[in-house]
Tab-separated table of C-alpha atoms and ligand atoms in Angstrom:
chain	number	residue	atom	x	y	z
A	13	UNK	CA	110.912	110.150	239.308
A	14	UNK	CA	113.145	109.805	236.258
A	15	UNK	CA	113.806	106.179	237.164
A	16	UNK	CA	110.147	105.307	236.368
A	17	UNK	CA	109.133	104.352	232.850
A	18	UNK	CA	105.544	104.924	231.757
A	19	UNK	CA	103.852	101.805	230.400
A	20	UNK	CA	102.867	103.729	227.262
A	21	UNK	CA	106.563	104.453	226.603
A	22	UNK	CA	107.749	100.820	226.740
A	23	UNK	CA	109.069	99.886	223.299
A	24	UNK	CA	111.648	97.711	221.516
A	25	UNK	CA	114.211	100.496	221.883
A	26	UNK	CA	114.413	99.594	225.585
A	27	UNK	CA	115.311	95.921	224.922
A	28	UNK	CA	117.449	94.436	227.759
A	29	UNK	CA	117.158	97.674	229.748
A	30	UNK	CA	116.164	97.579	233.390
A	31	UNK	CA	112.870	99.429	233.984
A	32	UNK	CA	110.673	100.326	236.899
A	33	UNK	CA	106.971	100.567	236.160
A	34	UNK	CA	103.862	101.084	238.227
A	35	UNK	CA	100.281	100.312	237.364
A	36	UNK	CA	97.348	98.062	238.016
A	37	UNK	CA	97.311	94.286	237.749
A	38	UNK	CA	94.673	94.009	235.012
A	39	UNK	CA	94.813	90.208	234.763
A	40	UNK	CA	97.032	87.430	236.152
A	41	UNK	CA	97.575	83.875	234.949
A	42	UNK	CA	99.693	81.016	236.292
A	43	UNK	CA	101.413	78.432	234.046
A	44	UNK	CA	102.323	75.534	236.317
A	45	UNK	CA	104.167	76.373	239.519
A	46	UNK	CA	107.162	78.093	237.995
A	47	UNK	CA	105.658	80.771	235.838
A	48	UNK	CA	103.019	83.502	235.989
A	49	UNK	CA	101.917	86.418	233.808
A	50	UNK	CA	100.520	89.708	234.941
A	51	UNK	CA	99.228	92.364	232.551
A	52	UNK	CA	100.017	95.784	234.005
A	53	UNK	CA	97.872	98.733	232.958
A	54	UNK	CA	98.735	102.372	233.373
A	55	UNK	CA	96.529	105.161	231.958
A	56	UNK	CA	94.967	102.904	229.342
A	57	UNK	CA	98.269	101.325	228.176
A	58	UNK	CA	99.027	97.689	228.966
A	59	UNK	CA	102.149	95.488	229.058
A	60	UNK	CA	102.626	91.814	229.821
A	61	UNK	CA	105.034	91.070	232.686
A	62	UNK	CA	106.483	87.571	233.037
A	63	UNK	CA	107.506	86.028	236.345
A	64	UNK	CA	109.673	82.880	236.007
A	65	UNK	CA	111.379	81.017	238.831
A	66	UNK	CA	115.135	81.674	238.726
A	67	UNK	CA	117.640	80.603	241.394
A	68	UNK	CA	118.532	83.479	243.748
A	69	UNK	CA	116.342	85.926	241.785
A	70	UNK	CA	112.714	84.819	241.655
A	71	UNK	CA	111.249	82.272	244.064
A	72	UNK	CA	108.286	79.910	243.676
A	73	UNK	CA	106.614	81.849	246.425
A	74	UNK	CA	106.874	84.980	244.362
A	75	UNK	CA	105.275	83.255	241.344
A	76	UNK	CA	102.442	82.091	243.584
A	77	UNK	CA	102.044	85.589	245.019
A	78	UNK	CA	101.810	87.161	241.562
A	79	UNK	CA	99.346	84.561	240.287
A	80	UNK	CA	97.150	85.300	243.285
A	81	UNK	CA	97.133	89.098	242.969
A	82	UNK	CA	93.626	90.471	242.811
A	83	UNK	CA	92.673	92.389	239.662
A	84	UNK	CA	93.158	96.163	239.835
A	85	UNK	CA	95.654	95.995	242.704
A	86	UNK	CA	98.389	98.598	242.300
A	87	UNK	CA	101.845	97.127	241.842
A	88	UNK	CA	105.417	98.291	241.314
A	89	UNK	CA	107.449	96.098	238.983
A	90	UNK	CA	111.168	96.031	238.335
A	91	UNK	CA	112.490	93.997	235.440
A	92	UNK	CA	114.167	93.752	232.052
A	93	UNK	CA	112.480	94.614	228.778
A	94	UNK	CA	112.360	91.743	226.292
A	95	UNK	CA	110.958	91.354	222.794
A	96	UNK	CA	108.958	88.157	222.283
A	97	UNK	CA	109.238	86.268	218.991
A	98	UNK	CA	105.468	86.260	218.471
A	99	UNK	CA	103.124	89.251	218.568
A	100	UNK	CA	101.394	89.676	221.917
A	101	UNK	CA	97.611	89.643	221.881
A	102	UNK	CA	95.555	91.815	224.157
A	103	UNK	CA	98.127	94.393	225.271
A	104	UNK	CA	98.862	97.788	223.799
A	105	UNK	CA	102.657	97.404	224.098
A	106	UNK	CA	104.545	94.879	221.959
A	107	UNK	CA	107.303	94.174	224.502
A	108	UNK	CA	107.355	92.208	227.747
A	109	UNK	CA	108.941	92.828	231.116
A	110	UNK	CA	110.893	89.933	232.701
A	111	UNK	CA	110.178	90.549	236.363
A	112	UNK	CA	112.943	90.719	238.997
A	113	UNK	CA	111.033	92.397	241.806
A	114	UNK	CA	107.343	93.076	242.355
A	115	UNK	CA	105.597	94.853	245.219
A	116	UNK	CA	101.908	95.243	245.837
A	117	UNK	CA	101.255	98.847	246.873
A	118	UNK	CA	97.498	98.650	247.271
A	119	UNK	CA	95.407	95.507	247.215
A	120	UNK	CA	91.996	95.567	245.531
A	121	UNK	CA	89.156	93.403	246.857
A	122	UNK	CA	89.070	89.912	245.274
A	123	UNK	CA	85.876	90.380	243.237
A	124	UNK	CA	85.001	93.706	241.702
A	125	UNK	CA	81.554	94.940	240.643
A	126	UNK	CA	82.886	95.748	237.161
A	127	UNK	CA	85.384	93.863	235.069
A	128	UNK	CA	87.411	96.571	233.302
A	129	UNK	CA	88.077	94.428	230.240
A	130	UNK	CA	84.338	93.843	229.773
A	131	UNK	CA	83.577	97.521	230.379
A	132	UNK	CA	86.063	98.463	227.660
A	133	UNK	CA	84.551	96.371	224.871
A	134	UNK	CA	82.803	97.941	221.912
A	135	UNK	CA	79.295	96.848	220.960
A	136	UNK	CA	80.778	94.952	217.980
A	137	UNK	CA	83.252	93.095	220.207
A	138	UNK	CA	80.463	92.179	222.613
A	139	UNK	CA	78.349	90.781	219.770
A	140	UNK	CA	81.287	88.770	218.437
A	141	UNK	CA	82.158	87.425	221.872
A	142	UNK	CA	78.557	86.408	222.537
A	143	UNK	CA	78.339	84.672	219.173
A	144	UNK	CA	81.570	82.802	219.967
A	145	UNK	CA	79.833	81.534	223.093
A	146	UNK	CA	81.943	83.562	225.515
A	147	UNK	CA	80.461	84.199	228.957
A	148	UNK	CA	80.359	87.921	229.449
A	149	UNK	CA	78.254	90.454	231.226
A	150	UNK	CA	77.272	93.579	229.321
A	151	UNK	CA	78.040	96.464	231.681
A	152	UNK	CA	75.058	98.797	231.589
A	153	UNK	CA	75.119	102.552	232.081
A	154	UNK	CA	73.768	102.552	235.628
A	155	UNK	CA	76.279	99.969	236.806
A	156	UNK	CA	79.064	101.976	235.209
A	157	UNK	CA	77.935	105.144	236.955
A	158	UNK	CA	77.387	103.414	240.286
A	159	UNK	CA	81.001	102.252	240.183
A	160	UNK	CA	82.386	105.209	238.280
A	161	UNK	CA	85.890	104.982	239.772
A	162	UNK	CA	86.227	101.578	238.120
A	163	UNK	CA	84.449	102.561	234.900
A	164	UNK	CA	86.738	105.590	234.528
A	165	UNK	CA	89.693	103.250	234.074
A	166	UNK	CA	88.727	102.056	230.574
A	167	UNK	CA	90.849	103.502	227.737
A	168	UNK	CA	87.795	105.239	226.201
A	169	UNK	CA	86.952	106.959	229.473
A	170	UNK	CA	90.553	107.953	230.051
A	171	UNK	CA	90.340	109.553	226.591
A	172	UNK	CA	86.985	111.261	227.194
A	173	UNK	CA	88.090	112.983	230.378
A	174	UNK	CA	91.404	113.989	228.888
A	175	UNK	CA	89.483	115.598	226.013
A	176	UNK	CA	87.199	117.281	228.549
A	177	UNK	CA	90.261	118.737	230.249
A	178	UNK	CA	91.582	120.028	226.917
A	179	UNK	CA	88.269	121.692	226.018
A	180	UNK	CA	88.285	123.645	229.293
A	181	UNK	CA	91.930	124.469	228.940
A	182	UNK	CA	91.602	125.787	225.337
A	183	UNK	CA	88.543	127.786	226.346
A	184	UNK	CA	90.593	129.561	229.010
A	185	UNK	CA	93.728	130.027	226.917
A	186	UNK	CA	91.946	131.297	223.820
A	187	UNK	CA	89.829	133.822	225.702
A	188	UNK	CA	92.770	135.098	227.725
A	189	UNK	CA	94.671	135.636	224.481
A	190	UNK	CA	91.718	137.746	223.274
A	191	UNK	CA	91.781	139.978	226.359
A	192	UNK	CA	89.029	138.260	228.393
A	193	UNK	CA	89.422	137.994	232.170
A	194	UNK	CA	88.202	135.137	234.336
A	195	UNK	CA	85.527	135.950	236.911
A	196	UNK	CA	83.821	133.962	239.672
A	197	UNK	CA	80.151	134.679	240.293
A	198	UNK	CA	77.993	133.453	243.207
A	199	UNK	CA	76.099	130.207	242.905
A	200	UNK	CA	73.749	131.063	245.785
A	201	UNK	CA	71.339	133.677	244.467
A	202	UNK	CA	67.962	135.151	245.360
A	203	UNK	CA	65.986	134.545	242.170
A	204	UNK	CA	66.007	132.663	238.907
A	205	UNK	CA	68.608	133.748	236.359
A	206	UNK	CA	67.058	132.103	233.315
A	207	UNK	CA	63.375	132.325	234.225
A	208	UNK	CA	61.085	129.339	234.436
A	209	UNK	CA	60.623	127.061	237.398
A	210	UNK	CA	63.626	124.796	236.912
A	211	UNK	CA	65.532	125.966	239.981
A	212	UNK	CA	66.804	124.199	243.066
A	213	UNK	CA	65.284	126.179	245.921
A	214	UNK	CA	66.944	126.475	249.290
A	215	UNK	CA	66.781	128.289	252.560
A	216	UNK	CA	69.467	130.956	252.885
A	217	UNK	CA	69.435	131.729	256.608
A	218	UNK	CA	65.687	132.240	256.546
A	219	UNK	CA	65.609	133.948	253.165
A	220	UNK	CA	64.335	132.095	250.071
A	221	UNK	CA	67.171	131.467	247.626
A	222	UNK	CA	68.214	129.169	244.814
A	223	UNK	CA	71.215	127.632	243.108
A	224	UNK	CA	72.261	129.649	240.070
A	225	UNK	CA	70.853	128.341	236.757
A	226	UNK	CA	73.726	130.189	235.070
A	227	UNK	CA	76.129	133.071	235.801
A	228	UNK	CA	74.012	135.160	233.428
A	229	UNK	CA	72.988	138.067	235.670
A	230	UNK	CA	76.324	138.482	237.418
A	231	UNK	CA	78.453	138.185	234.299
A	232	UNK	CA	76.396	141.039	232.824
A	233	UNK	CA	76.790	143.008	236.063
A	234	UNK	CA	80.562	142.536	235.743
A	235	UNK	CA	80.304	144.268	232.349
A	236	UNK	CA	78.379	147.104	234.046
A	237	UNK	CA	81.334	147.258	236.429
A	238	UNK	CA	83.644	148.013	233.480
A	239	UNK	CA	85.193	144.563	233.034
A	240	UNK	CA	84.736	144.822	229.241
A	241	UNK	CA	85.379	141.119	228.428
A	242	UNK	CA	84.879	138.269	230.911
A	243	UNK	CA	84.555	134.514	231.069
A	244	UNK	CA	83.726	131.946	233.714
A	245	UNK	CA	84.022	128.193	234.092
A	246	UNK	CA	81.680	126.963	236.800
A	247	UNK	CA	78.807	124.717	237.855
A	248	UNK	CA	75.312	125.398	236.576
A	249	UNK	CA	72.229	123.947	238.260
A	250	UNK	CA	68.993	123.029	236.488
A	251	UNK	CA	66.146	121.355	238.339
A	252	UNK	CA	64.178	120.504	235.209
A	253	UNK	CA	62.641	117.041	235.079
A	254	UNK	CA	64.407	116.082	231.869
A	255	UNK	CA	65.168	112.407	231.458
A	256	UNK	CA	66.980	112.774	228.159
A	257	UNK	CA	70.380	111.881	226.719
A	258	UNK	CA	71.450	115.544	226.821
A	259	UNK	CA	70.173	117.042	230.086
A	260	UNK	CA	71.881	117.025	233.458
A	261	UNK	CA	70.773	118.697	236.694
A	262	UNK	CA	74.277	120.014	237.199
A	263	UNK	CA	76.725	120.701	234.397
A	264	UNK	CA	79.821	122.784	233.771
A	265	UNK	CA	79.036	126.102	232.138
A	266	UNK	CA	81.627	127.838	229.985
A	267	UNK	CA	80.378	131.413	229.915
A	268	UNK	CA	81.445	134.501	228.010
A	269	UNK	CA	80.275	138.116	228.195
A	270	UNK	CA	81.666	141.117	226.310
A	271	UNK	CA	81.017	144.683	225.312
A	272	UNK	CA	79.626	144.958	221.801
A	273	UNK	CA	80.955	147.851	219.751
A	274	UNK	CA	78.683	147.726	216.701
A	275	UNK	CA	76.804	144.496	216.117
A	276	UNK	CA	76.125	141.183	217.843
A	277	UNK	CA	78.081	139.454	215.066
A	278	UNK	CA	81.132	140.340	217.222
A	279	UNK	CA	79.902	137.632	219.622
A	280	UNK	CA	79.613	135.185	216.729
A	281	UNK	CA	83.165	136.045	215.656
A	282	UNK	CA	84.424	134.916	219.074
A	283	UNK	CA	82.350	131.715	218.948
A	284	UNK	CA	83.717	131.030	215.502
A	285	UNK	CA	87.409	131.480	216.269
A	286	UNK	CA	87.199	129.851	219.701
A	287	UNK	CA	85.663	126.667	218.345
A	288	UNK	CA	87.770	126.355	215.205
A	289	UNK	CA	90.838	126.741	217.468
A	290	UNK	CA	89.434	124.165	219.869
A	291	UNK	CA	88.519	121.560	217.248
A	292	UNK	CA	91.882	121.934	215.486
A	293	UNK	CA	93.656	121.477	218.801
A	294	UNK	CA	91.650	118.377	219.734
A	295	UNK	CA	92.253	116.778	216.344
A	296	UNK	CA	95.988	117.459	216.495
A	297	UNK	CA	96.837	117.022	220.162
A	298	UNK	CA	94.365	114.358	221.269
A	299	UNK	CA	94.833	111.745	218.530
A	300	UNK	CA	95.520	108.893	220.958
A	301	UNK	CA	92.574	109.851	223.131
A	302	UNK	CA	90.217	110.155	220.163
A	303	UNK	CA	91.380	106.760	218.900
A	304	UNK	CA	90.723	105.221	222.308
A	305	UNK	CA	87.192	106.661	222.327
A	306	UNK	CA	86.582	105.590	218.722
A	307	UNK	CA	87.730	102.020	219.408
A	308	UNK	CA	84.906	101.543	221.886
A	309	UNK	CA	82.372	104.023	220.480
A	310	UNK	CA	82.943	104.401	216.707
A	311	UNK	CA	82.159	107.872	215.303
A	312	UNK	CA	82.756	110.031	212.226
A	313	UNK	CA	85.020	113.053	212.782
A	314	UNK	CA	83.128	116.323	213.224
A	315	UNK	CA	82.785	118.485	210.118
A	316	UNK	CA	83.491	122.196	210.483
A	317	UNK	CA	84.480	125.028	208.189
A	318	UNK	CA	87.325	127.551	208.659
A	319	UNK	CA	84.643	130.205	208.776
A	320	UNK	CA	81.650	128.800	210.564
A	321	UNK	CA	78.406	128.651	208.651
A	322	UNK	CA	76.001	131.337	209.913
A	323	UNK	CA	72.344	130.840	209.111
A	324	UNK	CA	69.419	133.039	209.949
A	325	UNK	CA	66.765	131.192	211.919
A	326	UNK	CA	64.337	131.109	208.980
A	327	UNK	CA	66.910	129.559	206.621
A	328	UNK	CA	68.530	127.221	209.104
A	329	UNK	CA	65.422	125.822	210.623
A	330	UNK	CA	64.216	124.245	207.415
A	331	UNK	CA	67.651	123.094	206.229
A	332	UNK	CA	68.244	119.562	207.422
A	333	UNK	CA	71.240	119.289	205.093
A	334	UNK	CA	73.267	121.307	207.624
A	335	UNK	CA	72.526	118.635	210.201
A	336	UNK	CA	75.987	117.182	210.636
A	337	UNK	CA	78.134	120.272	210.277
A	338	UNK	CA	79.098	122.737	213.031
A	339	UNK	CA	76.960	125.838	212.440
A	340	UNK	CA	75.525	128.970	214.039
A	341	UNK	CA	71.825	129.777	213.856
A	342	UNK	CA	71.025	133.423	214.624
A	343	UNK	CA	68.194	135.972	214.741
A	344	UNK	CA	65.975	133.513	216.621
A	345	UNK	CA	62.341	134.311	217.520
A	346	UNK	CA	62.148	136.516	220.634
A	347	UNK	CA	59.295	134.502	222.124
A	348	UNK	CA	61.538	131.491	222.810
A	349	UNK	CA	64.447	133.460	224.303
A	350	UNK	CA	65.055	134.473	227.947
A	351	UNK	CA	63.854	137.901	229.130
A	352	UNK	CA	67.308	139.536	228.966
A	353	UNK	CA	67.618	138.971	225.176
A	354	UNK	CA	67.748	142.047	222.924
A	355	UNK	CA	64.895	142.195	220.378
A	356	UNK	CA	65.948	142.890	216.774
A	357	UNK	CA	65.883	146.625	216.086
A	358	UNK	CA	64.071	146.137	212.774
A	359	UNK	CA	61.586	143.447	213.799
A	360	UNK	CA	60.809	142.757	217.461
A	361	UNK	CA	59.414	139.303	216.656
A	362	UNK	CA	63.046	138.267	216.315
A	363	UNK	CA	66.046	138.752	218.592
A	364	UNK	CA	69.767	139.411	218.360
A	365	UNK	CA	70.497	135.898	219.508
A	366	UNK	CA	72.263	132.739	218.447
A	367	UNK	CA	72.346	129.005	218.966
A	368	UNK	CA	75.205	126.774	217.883
A	369	UNK	CA	74.879	123.160	216.823
A	370	UNK	CA	77.086	120.086	216.564
A	371	UNK	CA	75.599	117.080	214.762
A	372	UNK	CA	72.219	118.792	214.942
A	373	UNK	CA	72.230	119.288	218.727
A	374	UNK	CA	72.645	122.556	220.622
A	375	UNK	CA	75.896	123.245	222.466
A	376	UNK	CA	75.748	127.027	222.855
A	377	UNK	CA	73.158	129.706	223.245
A	378	UNK	CA	73.932	133.384	223.326
A	379	UNK	CA	72.705	136.850	222.470
A	380	UNK	CA	73.043	140.558	222.707
A	381	UNK	CA	71.452	141.629	226.030
A	382	UNK	CA	69.001	144.374	226.846
A	383	UNK	CA	71.098	147.124	228.456
A	384	UNK	CA	68.248	149.659	228.741
A	385	UNK	CA	66.759	149.293	232.263
A	386	UNK	CA	63.181	150.287	231.334
A	387	UNK	CA	63.040	147.744	228.519
A	388	UNK	CA	64.690	145.106	230.706
A	389	UNK	CA	62.054	145.552	233.402
A	390	UNK	CA	59.285	145.414	230.828
A	391	UNK	CA	60.715	142.229	229.265
A	392	UNK	CA	61.142	140.560	232.665
A	393	UNK	CA	57.522	141.269	233.579
A	394	UNK	CA	56.317	140.084	230.170
A	395	UNK	CA	58.177	136.806	230.786
A	396	UNK	CA	56.487	136.344	234.174
A	397	UNK	CA	59.567	137.051	236.294
A	398	UNK	CA	59.160	138.528	239.766
A	399	UNK	CA	61.250	141.683	239.295
A	400	UNK	CA	61.592	142.084	243.059
A	401	UNK	CA	64.029	139.154	243.060
A	402	UNK	CA	66.297	140.853	240.494
A	403	UNK	CA	66.190	144.525	241.507
A	404	UNK	CA	69.962	144.788	242.037
A	405	UNK	CA	70.468	143.331	238.553
A	406	UNK	CA	68.063	145.750	236.859
A	407	UNK	CA	69.472	148.665	238.888
A	408	UNK	CA	72.959	147.898	237.549
A	409	UNK	CA	71.804	149.246	234.186
A	410	UNK	CA	70.548	152.516	235.691
A	411	UNK	CA	74.121	153.669	236.361
A	412	UNK	CA	75.018	153.550	232.666
A	413	UNK	CA	75.660	150.288	230.849
A	414	UNK	CA	77.385	149.579	227.520
A	415	UNK	CA	75.789	147.429	224.812
A	416	UNK	CA	76.979	143.893	225.431
A	417	UNK	CA	76.397	140.242	224.690
A	418	UNK	CA	77.790	136.803	225.240
A	419	UNK	CA	77.079	133.122	225.283
A	420	UNK	CA	77.005	129.999	227.418
A	421	UNK	CA	78.434	126.621	226.430
A	422	UNK	CA	77.738	123.262	228.059
A	423	UNK	CA	81.102	121.546	228.545
A	424	UNK	CA	79.681	118.017	228.704
A	425	UNK	CA	77.648	118.609	225.531
A	426	UNK	CA	80.713	119.780	223.608
A	427	UNK	CA	82.645	116.621	224.499
A	428	UNK	CA	79.641	114.360	223.919
A	429	UNK	CA	78.919	115.773	220.461
A	430	UNK	CA	82.509	116.250	219.331
A	431	UNK	CA	83.005	112.527	220.017
A	432	UNK	CA	79.605	111.553	218.626
A	433	UNK	CA	78.606	109.904	221.926
A	434	UNK	CA	74.981	109.026	222.576
A	435	UNK	CA	74.639	110.148	226.193
A	436	UNK	CA	75.811	113.163	228.188
A	437	UNK	CA	76.351	110.963	231.241
A	438	UNK	CA	79.377	109.534	229.444
A	439	UNK	CA	81.086	112.927	229.544
A	440	UNK	CA	80.284	113.919	233.123
A	441	UNK	CA	82.619	112.464	235.708
A	442	UNK	CA	79.929	112.070	238.362
A	443	UNK	CA	76.671	112.991	236.608
A	444	UNK	CA	73.705	114.504	238.395
A	445	UNK	CA	70.308	113.826	236.821
A	446	UNK	CA	66.788	113.700	238.280
A	447	UNK	CA	67.448	110.144	239.498
A	448	UNK	CA	71.091	110.331	240.491
A	449	UNK	CA	72.799	112.077	243.395
A	450	UNK	CA	75.557	109.531	243.973
A	451	UNK	CA	78.392	108.711	243.831
B	614	4AD	O1	70.784	127.509	226.654
B	614	4AD	P1	71.197	127.811	228.060
B	614	4AD	O2	70.191	127.542	229.104
B	614	4AD	O3	71.665	129.325	228.068
B	614	4AD	C1	72.114	130.003	229.179
B	614	4AD	O4	72.345	129.510	230.249
B	614	4AD	C2	72.421	131.429	228.876
B	614	4AD	N1	72.672	132.128	230.133
B	614	4AD	C3	73.596	131.504	227.966
B	614	4AD	C4	73.892	132.870	227.523
B	614	4AD	O5	74.989	133.361	227.745
B	614	4AD	N2	72.949	133.495	226.895
B	614	4AD	O6	72.516	126.997	228.400
B	614	4AD	C5	73.692	127.180	227.650
B	614	4AD	C6	74.239	125.836	227.214
B	614	4AD	C7	73.360	125.055	226.252
B	614	4AD	O7	73.581	125.452	224.916
B	614	4AD	C8	73.799	123.638	226.483
B	614	4AD	O8	75.018	123.358	225.815
B	614	4AD	C9	74.077	123.641	227.962
B	614	4AD	O9	74.348	124.981	228.336
B	614	4AD	N3	72.942	123.133	228.726
B	614	4AD	C10	72.914	121.947	229.353
B	614	4AD	N4	73.821	120.975	229.439
B	614	4AD	C11	73.505	119.891	230.171
B	614	4AD	N5	72.347	119.743	230.825
B	614	4AD	C12	71.387	120.702	230.778
B	614	4AD	N6	70.248	120.556	231.458
B	614	4AD	C13	71.658	121.872	230.001
B	614	4AD	N7	70.982	123.002	229.750
B	614	4AD	C14	71.771	123.757	228.977
């Protein structure tokens, strides 16, 4: 594939060189019968390609063909790179391609439900265009999600999902480097894993079952099975009727569980180093992607300290001045935590637990777990859980279990809040919420 040049790599250094590019016909325009322009887009980068009638090289028929290409068709273009005397408006690359050959590889339908250029405009650009009397349709969220494969093609969305990929990839790499091993727990389970009624119920060959609300119980059981330090990246299902900007019915859970040697601050140490590593990496390695997101959805870079701020619940809760910084809140009240959370040894009103916030919204919750089976059973009952549905889980602690703890991160929330976006649906490829099961 070395003969192919990526659109994003086209620059003045390639002047007069023959190149082969592939991409989508973003827009086409004819100038009389002898000339046509086609803007080719590949992965958010765009270049203007010029087709001019030339004896024995480019026919009138070819110009007509190019002018008539439907938007978003996939084309291969062969031509020479040229540098125009005037700056080019509306493309990312400041060179042109003088077309010699052009093939349509896949034709898109003539009218599309979303115009990518409109979908890529920022709110400010839309306002300006409307004031200038331009005819444009504001592409709303539902339309975007209904036609997600088109919406995904905007530069901001290309950036968002690249960042999402990096978050998952750093999560894996960092934890592996710290001696954690990846596990895969079942998503079909007998009872609730987080308590409450927010579960998708199903029939498992005649037996009542549900979709896992988290890998919580099985990741702890893996610790009972001597795994010491584990992580998982997998789907999490929540049936809650939440119609908010931050709740989905299915999201990607990044989960961690580990033996604790002395204190649950060891869990916070991992959170701290994992996220500082992640944020540094995103800021350094995803500059282009962050710029693309910022162009459409302006945001202030996230503030975080080398050593993450740790606040006790009582201090943190009343401190709004920590609102925009990345911080950990710990020692939360036991009453609001799931049944498996370890109460504080010195005051059982509180628990050895933590929540982590970006821009004032939660991205992580975690805790030390109860590893004493009698206490676990008591806590489950006190929280209204039918212990018969979790007997194998509780039994796991009767064979000897080390003190342990961990945390769960919502992937879509991390990307949403790192990029200061206003809706979690923007960071889920094909979101599932109480009203959406397609595409
Ligand atoms: O706070 P949650 O429910 O905690 C657990 O699942 C525990 N098992 C974690 C642990 O190890 N103790 O979920 C963890 C994270 C939240 O902080 C949030 O980022 C995300 O998952 N999350 C959601 N994301 C999208 N939609 C929802 N409905 C979410 N619910 C939680």
